[in-house]
Amino acid sequence: MISEERKVLCRVLADTIREASQAGQLLGKDELSVNLRAHCPLGDDEQVFPEMDGLLAETLGMHHDLAALESISGRTLYHAPALLSRTYAAILDRRAPPVTLIAEEVRKNSLEYPRPVPLDLFEESPFDLTPDQIEAGLKTMGGSLEFQDITYTTTNTGAVYLFSSRYLERGYAAFLAERADTGLLLNP
Amino acid sequence: MADDLGVWCNYGQLQRDLLKLYYDGTLKTKIGSDEYASIPWDKYENGDSAFLFEIIPRIAMRQGELGHALGLGTGWLLARWCIPEEAWTQDFATAYWKLGHPKHHANEDDGQCGVIINTQYNRDAQCHSHVNFVRNGLPLAVQKKLADETWGSADAVDGTGDYSPMNIHKARRARWALVRKELHDSLGLCNWMGPWVASPLKERHYSGDDSLESKFFSLATGQQMSREELDQVGERIFVMHRALTIRDMGDNDMRAKHDLMPSWIYQDPNGAQPFTKGTIRMDPQDMAKAMEMFYEVMGWDKATGAPTAEAYSRLGLQSVAKELAARKLLPGGEK
């Protein structure tokens, strides 16, 4: 049986996670702990303050609109999927460093859809990378064996599309890039 | 400007026609040297958009032979200049299909399904049921899961430009696409949006609701209609359309004389073979098989592609069969 006091704390945590998701942010235990201390009457006495892992587990058990995500950093992050989807959360989680974000997104698209992705996609939300960050990321990839499968094709309009040679053949990637760049637009 | 001047386009067919006529030299021979010289081709060659201010008004106002001929539309243009239709149907770059119109979501989007659909009308098919599915943005594995649920097999759909040989499930999907298109046209629903086989929602496992049309119809009219019952109405409309075409053509050999496909679908600009990744090139034997499978799932005569007396009867169209029989336009009857 969860005490009324813990239920209140869970509700505060749930509202915090929802507000963060609404704002496009993922929160981990540390951030949630700081927030909870600021908004609950328990003060900052470690002896009095509830153990966060247990409290977060209870929060997820009570509020089924919330979910946890295992970050690539190993941390557990929390979000409300209806407000910030799992796919969006995974992109946010990979944002730093940009090279990992770009490579993983390119590989995922090449494998699953399959489709190459336009380079300028990474300047848009939720990636929000600057042209300098993208350029630096591509340079890093170019010099790394880990990312040697990440390559590109250029369409007739000059648009650059990235793809993973691990999952897409060059010729097929070029076909799909042309289709995405102008084919769909000219064929409504 | 083209819209303001009322110039036709047909999904870029006018532009493709002009380019073909320009590059193969036909234009120069057909309009005369004085008129040809009056057109600022240097602006076109230099990518100067001011060229459009020269060429579009000529077409809109039927100025000169070029303006008159291009203003007619492809079919009448070919007739006026005595150009055989094959010059267009054999050229991949024209995207021309038949009877004066271009392809519309054919093999470039959906392999055999797209080709079948484009054969079924004597004008632009304007069918989006199939392409709304293949372009829904879901991963291919999810599309195949939905295809399995809806048309009986994951093989009913391919990745675009990664086509596999024909199978009966693709024929069922083509039939579904056409029947739903007829329903949408008749119900005032948007075929550019529906049908709604897929959903963006993960909690629905990306499954849409393939019975939305019948639910809408039942709600709006109070007349309860299941998906299957309403689909039969759509099929009846489609078959009536087929019967009218047969009657007005005075010929029931639809397969040879109506359900035509251009030979450019059997080409690839880079010489790629059918069923290889990155080409929309189709295979003639496979497409012949595709048409037979489509006629089979429609319950039509495979030799002619015409609905049989049984097919009309199943849809409550005995009187149609009777009239066509009197004109010897049913399969097996003499013309």
mmCIF file of C-alpha atoms in Angstrom, chain B residues 44-248:
data_model
loop_
_atom_site.group_PDB
_atom_site.id
_atom_site.type_symbol
_atom_site.label_atom_id
_atom_site.label_comp_id
_atom_site.label_asym_id
_atom_site.label_seq_id
_atom_site.Cartn_x
_atom_site.Cartn_y
_atom_site.Cartn_z
ATOM 1 C CA TYR B 44 15.439 28.354 -72.038
ATOM 2 C CA GLU B 45 18.950 26.995 -72.506
ATOM 3 C CA ASN B 46 20.292 29.424 -69.898
ATOM 4 C CA GLY B 47 17.640 28.508 -67.356
ATOM 5 C CA ASP B 48 16.161 32.016 -67.517
ATOM 6 C CA SER B 49 12.627 31.826 -66.112
ATOM 7 C CA ALA B 50 11.684 34.774 -68.345
ATOM 8 C CA PHE B 51 11.313 32.083 -71.025
ATOM 9 C CA LEU B 52 8.034 31.149 -69.365
ATOM 10 C CA PHE B 53 6.687 34.666 -69.920
ATOM 11 C CA GLU B 54 7.287 34.107 -73.616
ATOM 12 C CA ILE B 55 6.056 30.565 -74.062
ATOM 13 C CA ILE B 56 3.035 30.273 -71.743
ATOM 14 C CA PRO B 57 1.064 33.217 -73.231
ATOM 15 C CA ARG B 58 1.591 31.779 -76.722
ATOM 16 C CA ILE B 59 -0.031 28.521 -75.605
ATOM 17 C CA ALA B 60 -2.793 30.277 -73.663
ATOM 18 C CA MET B 61 -3.683 32.573 -76.572
ATOM 19 C CA ARG B 62 -3.159 29.888 -79.257
ATOM 20 C CA GLN B 63 -0.570 32.093 -80.897
ATOM 21 C CA GLY B 64 1.141 30.574 -83.903
ATOM 22 C CA GLU B 65 1.382 26.889 -84.699
ATOM 23 C CA LEU B 66 3.261 26.111 -81.473
ATOM 24 C CA GLY B 67 0.683 27.858 -79.308
ATOM 25 C CA HIS B 68 -2.168 26.174 -81.130
ATOM 26 C CA ALA B 69 -0.734 22.667 -81.127
ATOM 27 C CA LEU B 70 0.530 22.626 -77.557
ATOM 28 C CA GLY B 71 -2.720 24.153 -76.365
ATOM 29 C CA LEU B 72 -4.643 21.131 -77.628
ATOM 30 C CA GLY B 73 -3.312 18.600 -75.123
ATOM 31 C CA THR B 74 -1.119 15.628 -75.930
ATOM 32 C CA GLY B 75 -3.661 13.481 -77.763
ATOM 33 C CA TRP B 76 -4.775 16.144 -80.217
ATOM 34 C CA LEU B 77 -1.224 17.450 -80.541
ATOM 35 C CA LEU B 78 -0.041 14.046 -81.742
ATOM 36 C CA ALA B 79 -2.961 13.814 -84.146
ATOM 37 C CA ARG B 80 -2.463 17.344 -85.495
ATOM 38 C CA TRP B 81 1.203 16.779 -86.217
ATOM 39 C CA CYS B 82 0.744 13.157 -87.385
ATOM 40 C CA ILE B 83 3.040 11.846 -84.681
ATOM 41 C CA PRO B 84 2.431 8.155 -83.911
ATOM 42 C CA GLU B 85 1.445 7.581 -80.272
ATOM 43 C CA GLU B 86 4.258 5.040 -80.038
ATOM 44 C CA ALA B 87 6.781 7.871 -80.181
ATOM 45 C CA TRP B 88 5.491 8.841 -76.748
ATOM 46 C CA THR B 89 4.682 5.430 -75.294
ATOM 47 C CA GLN B 90 8.176 4.173 -76.127
ATOM 48 C CA ASP B 91 9.936 7.089 -74.479
ATOM 49 C CA PHE B 92 10.600 6.704 -70.745
ATOM 50 C CA ALA B 93 11.070 10.463 -70.366
ATOM 51 C CA THR B 94 7.534 11.329 -71.508
ATOM 52 C CA ALA B 95 5.832 9.408 -68.672
ATOM 53 C CA TYR B 96 2.963 9.161 -71.181
ATOM 54 C CA TRP B 97 0.540 6.302 -70.655
ATOM 55 C CA LYS B 98 -2.210 6.126 -73.308
ATOM 56 C CA LEU B 99 -5.074 8.008 -74.903
ATOM 57 C CA GLY B 100 -3.548 11.422 -74.284
ATOM 58 C CA HIS B 101 -2.741 11.174 -70.583
ATOM 59 C CA PRO B 102 0.348 10.446 -68.506
ATOM 60 C CA LYS B 103 0.879 7.793 -65.858
ATOM 61 C CA HIS B 104 -0.485 8.543 -62.425
ATOM 62 C CA HIS B 105 1.081 6.568 -59.566
ATOM 63 C CA ALA B 106 1.978 3.610 -61.733
ATOM 64 C CA ASN B 107 5.186 1.550 -61.570
ATOM 65 C CA GLU B 108 7.188 4.522 -60.290
ATOM 66 C CA ASP B 109 5.275 4.216 -57.039
ATOM 67 C CA ASP B 110 3.825 0.768 -56.751
ATOM 68 C CA GLY B 111 5.094 -1.769 -59.308
ATOM 69 C CA GLN B 112 2.484 -4.084 -60.745
ATOM 70 C CA CYS B 113 -0.362 -2.641 -58.655
ATOM 71 C CA GLY B 114 0.281 0.807 -60.065
ATOM 72 C CA VAL B 115 0.455 -0.488 -63.629
ATOM 73 C CA ILE B 116 -2.780 -2.470 -63.334
ATOM 74 C CA ILE B 117 -4.611 0.546 -61.929
ATOM 75 C CA ASN B 118 -3.336 2.780 -64.733
ATOM 76 C CA THR B 119 -4.708 0.396 -67.371
ATOM 77 C CA GLN B 120 -8.264 0.525 -66.096
ATOM 78 C CA TYR B 121 -9.417 3.928 -67.282
ATOM 79 C CA ASN B 122 -9.377 5.749 -70.596
ATOM 80 C CA ARG B 123 -8.153 8.839 -68.763
ATOM 81 C CA ASP B 124 -5.863 9.546 -65.818
ATOM 82 C CA ALA B 125 -6.759 6.885 -63.251
ATOM 83 C CA GLN B 126 -6.747 9.444 -60.381
ATOM 84 C CA CYS B 127 -6.448 6.576 -57.931
ATOM 85 C CA HIS B 128 -4.548 7.155 -54.714
ATOM 86 C CA SER B 129 -5.733 4.250 -52.582
ATOM 87 C CA HIS B 130 -2.599 2.244 -53.303
ATOM 88 C CA VAL B 131 -0.101 5.078 -53.177
ATOM 89 C CA ASN B 132 -1.455 6.423 -49.902
ATOM 90 C CA PHE B 133 -0.424 3.107 -48.433
ATOM 91 C CA VAL B 134 3.050 2.767 -49.934
ATOM 92 C CA ARG B 135 3.827 6.416 -49.152
ATOM 93 C CA ASN B 136 2.478 6.345 -45.595
ATOM 94 C CA GLY B 137 5.979 6.751 -44.163
ATOM 95 C CA LEU B 138 5.962 3.622 -42.032
ATOM 96 C CA PRO B 139 8.955 1.281 -41.991
ATOM 97 C CA LEU B 140 8.719 -1.457 -44.606
ATOM 98 C CA ALA B 141 8.352 -4.196 -41.993
ATOM 99 C CA VAL B 142 5.298 -2.412 -40.567
ATOM 100 C CA GLN B 143 3.824 -1.930 -44.037
ATOM 101 C CA LYS B 144 4.243 -5.650 -44.658
ATOM 102 C CA LYS B 145 2.549 -6.484 -41.349
ATOM 103 C CA LEU B 146 -0.421 -4.317 -42.339
ATOM 104 C CA ALA B 147 -0.442 -5.857 -45.826
ATOM 105 C CA ASP B 148 -0.620 -9.297 -44.268
ATOM 106 C CA GLU B 149 -3.569 -8.234 -42.121
ATOM 107 C CA THR B 150 -5.402 -6.509 -44.962
ATOM 108 C CA TRP B 151 -4.656 -8.424 -48.153
ATOM 109 C CA GLY B 152 -3.610 -11.792 -46.792
ATOM 110 C CA SER B 153 0.133 -11.625 -47.264
ATOM 111 C CA ALA B 154 3.113 -9.418 -46.564
ATOM 112 C CA ASP B 155 4.001 -10.026 -50.225
ATOM 113 C CA ALA B 156 1.123 -7.772 -51.272
ATOM 114 C CA VAL B 157 3.483 -4.806 -50.957
ATOM 115 C CA ASP B 158 7.099 -4.196 -51.988
ATOM 116 C CA GLY B 159 9.524 -1.447 -51.155
ATOM 117 C CA THR B 160 9.307 1.211 -53.854
ATOM 118 C CA GLY B 161 11.839 0.440 -56.572
ATOM 119 C CA ASP B 162 12.542 -2.970 -55.067
ATOM 120 C CA TYR B 163 9.843 -4.955 -56.783
ATOM 121 C CA SER B 164 9.305 -8.707 -56.633
ATOM 122 C CA PRO B 165 7.458 -10.836 -59.215
ATOM 123 C CA MET B 166 3.673 -10.693 -59.346
ATOM 124 C CA ASN B 167 1.520 -12.601 -56.877
ATOM 125 C CA ILE B 168 -2.206 -12.922 -56.242
ATOM 126 C CA HIS B 169 -2.040 -10.728 -53.134
ATOM 127 C CA LYS B 170 -0.903 -7.765 -55.213
ATOM 128 C CA ALA B 171 -3.863 -8.390 -57.522
ATOM 129 C CA ARG B 172 -6.177 -8.297 -54.495
ATOM 130 C CA ARG B 173 -4.617 -5.012 -53.396
ATOM 131 C CA ALA B 174 -5.104 -3.530 -56.879
ATOM 132 C CA ARG B 175 -8.758 -4.599 -56.784
ATOM 133 C CA TRP B 176 -9.177 -3.089 -53.314
ATOM 134 C CA ALA B 177 -7.555 0.172 -54.461
ATOM 135 C CA LEU B 178 -9.854 0.549 -57.453
ATOM 136 C CA VAL B 179 -13.034 -0.375 -55.616
ATOM 137 C CA ARG B 180 -12.277 2.057 -52.805
ATOM 138 C CA LYS B 181 -11.451 4.817 -55.277
ATOM 139 C CA GLU B 182 -14.871 4.381 -56.881
ATOM 140 C CA LEU B 183 -16.469 4.424 -53.439
ATOM 141 C CA HIS B 184 -14.650 7.576 -52.431
ATOM 142 C CA ASP B 185 -15.684 9.345 -55.614
ATOM 143 C CA SER B 186 -19.302 8.364 -55.009
ATOM 144 C CA LEU B 187 -19.381 9.103 -51.284
ATOM 145 C CA GLY B 188 -17.617 12.439 -51.424
ATOM 146 C CA LEU B 189 -14.643 11.077 -49.463
ATOM 147 C CA CYS B 190 -11.101 12.073 -50.283
ATOM 148 C CA ASN B 191 -9.134 9.420 -52.155
ATOM 149 C CA TRP B 192 -6.007 11.543 -51.677
ATOM 150 C CA MET B 193 -6.245 10.727 -47.960
ATOM 151 C CA GLY B 194 -7.970 7.356 -47.710
ATOM 152 C CA PRO B 195 -8.448 4.470 -47.377
ATOM 153 C CA TRP B 196 -7.158 4.340 -43.839
ATOM 154 C CA VAL B 197 -5.420 1.008 -43.484
ATOM 155 C CA ALA B 198 -2.528 2.538 -41.547
ATOM 156 C CA SER B 199 -2.408 4.689 -38.432
ATOM 157 C CA PRO B 200 0.397 6.855 -37.067
ATOM 158 C CA LEU B 201 -0.342 5.561 -33.564
ATOM 159 C CA LYS B 202 2.053 3.071 -32.035
ATOM 160 C CA GLU B 203 -0.561 1.965 -29.491
ATOM 161 C CA ARG B 204 -2.664 0.748 -32.432
ATOM 162 C CA HIS B 205 0.370 -1.105 -33.757
ATOM 163 C CA TYR B 206 0.053 1.298 -36.689
ATOM 164 C CA SER B 207 -3.160 -0.410 -37.829
ATOM 165 C CA GLY B 208 -5.785 1.945 -39.181
ATOM 166 C CA ASP B 209 -9.411 1.071 -39.809
ATOM 167 C CA ASP B 210 -10.185 -0.395 -43.210
ATOM 168 C CA SER B 211 -13.911 -0.118 -42.516
ATOM 169 C CA LEU B 212 -14.023 3.630 -41.911
ATOM 170 C CA GLU B 213 -15.909 4.297 -45.148
ATOM 171 C CA SER B 214 -18.755 1.967 -44.191
ATOM 172 C CA LYS B 215 -18.813 3.395 -40.661
ATOM 173 C CA PHE B 216 -19.033 6.933 -42.018
ATOM 174 C CA PHE B 217 -21.759 5.875 -44.434
ATOM 175 C CA SER B 218 -23.765 4.127 -41.708
ATOM 176 C CA LEU B 219 -23.469 7.097 -39.372
ATOM 177 C CA ALA B 220 -24.385 9.659 -42.026
ATOM 178 C CA THR B 221 -27.322 7.824 -43.548
ATOM 179 C CA GLY B 222 -28.632 5.576 -40.781
ATOM 180 C CA GLN B 223 -28.454 2.741 -43.269
ATOM 181 C CA GLN B 224 -26.211 0.119 -41.694
ATOM 182 C CA MET B 225 -23.638 -1.098 -44.175
ATOM 183 C CA SER B 226 -20.710 -3.396 -43.483
ATOM 184 C CA ARG B 227 -17.317 -2.971 -45.131
ATOM 185 C CA GLU B 228 -17.982 -5.948 -47.384
ATOM 186 C CA GLU B 229 -21.433 -4.688 -48.391
ATOM 187 C CA LEU B 230 -20.136 -1.225 -49.222
ATOM 188 C CA ASP B 231 -17.165 -2.672 -51.121
ATOM 189 C CA GLN B 232 -19.656 -4.564 -53.258
ATOM 190 C CA VAL B 233 -21.349 -1.260 -54.073
ATOM 191 C CA GLY B 234 -17.984 0.133 -55.119
ATOM 192 C CA GLU B 235 -17.326 -2.906 -57.255
ATOM 193 C CA ARG B 236 -20.744 -2.535 -58.868
ATOM 194 C CA ILE B 237 -19.912 1.048 -59.821
ATOM 195 C CA PHE B 238 -16.559 -0.018 -61.230
ATOM 196 C CA VAL B 239 -18.074 -2.856 -63.251
ATOM 197 C CA MET B 240 -20.822 -0.579 -64.554
ATOM 198 C CA HIS B 241 -18.105 1.756 -65.730
ATOM 199 C CA ARG B 242 -16.426 -1.178 -67.438
ATOM 200 C CA ALA B 243 -19.687 -2.161 -69.115
ATOM 201 C CA LEU B 244 -20.234 1.372 -70.404
ATOM 202 C CA THR B 245 -16.720 1.390 -71.853
ATOM 203 C CA ILE B 246 -17.342 -1.944 -73.572
ATOM 204 C CA ARG B 247 -20.668 -0.766 -74.953
ATOM 205 C CA ASP B 248 -19.295 2.551 -76.210
#
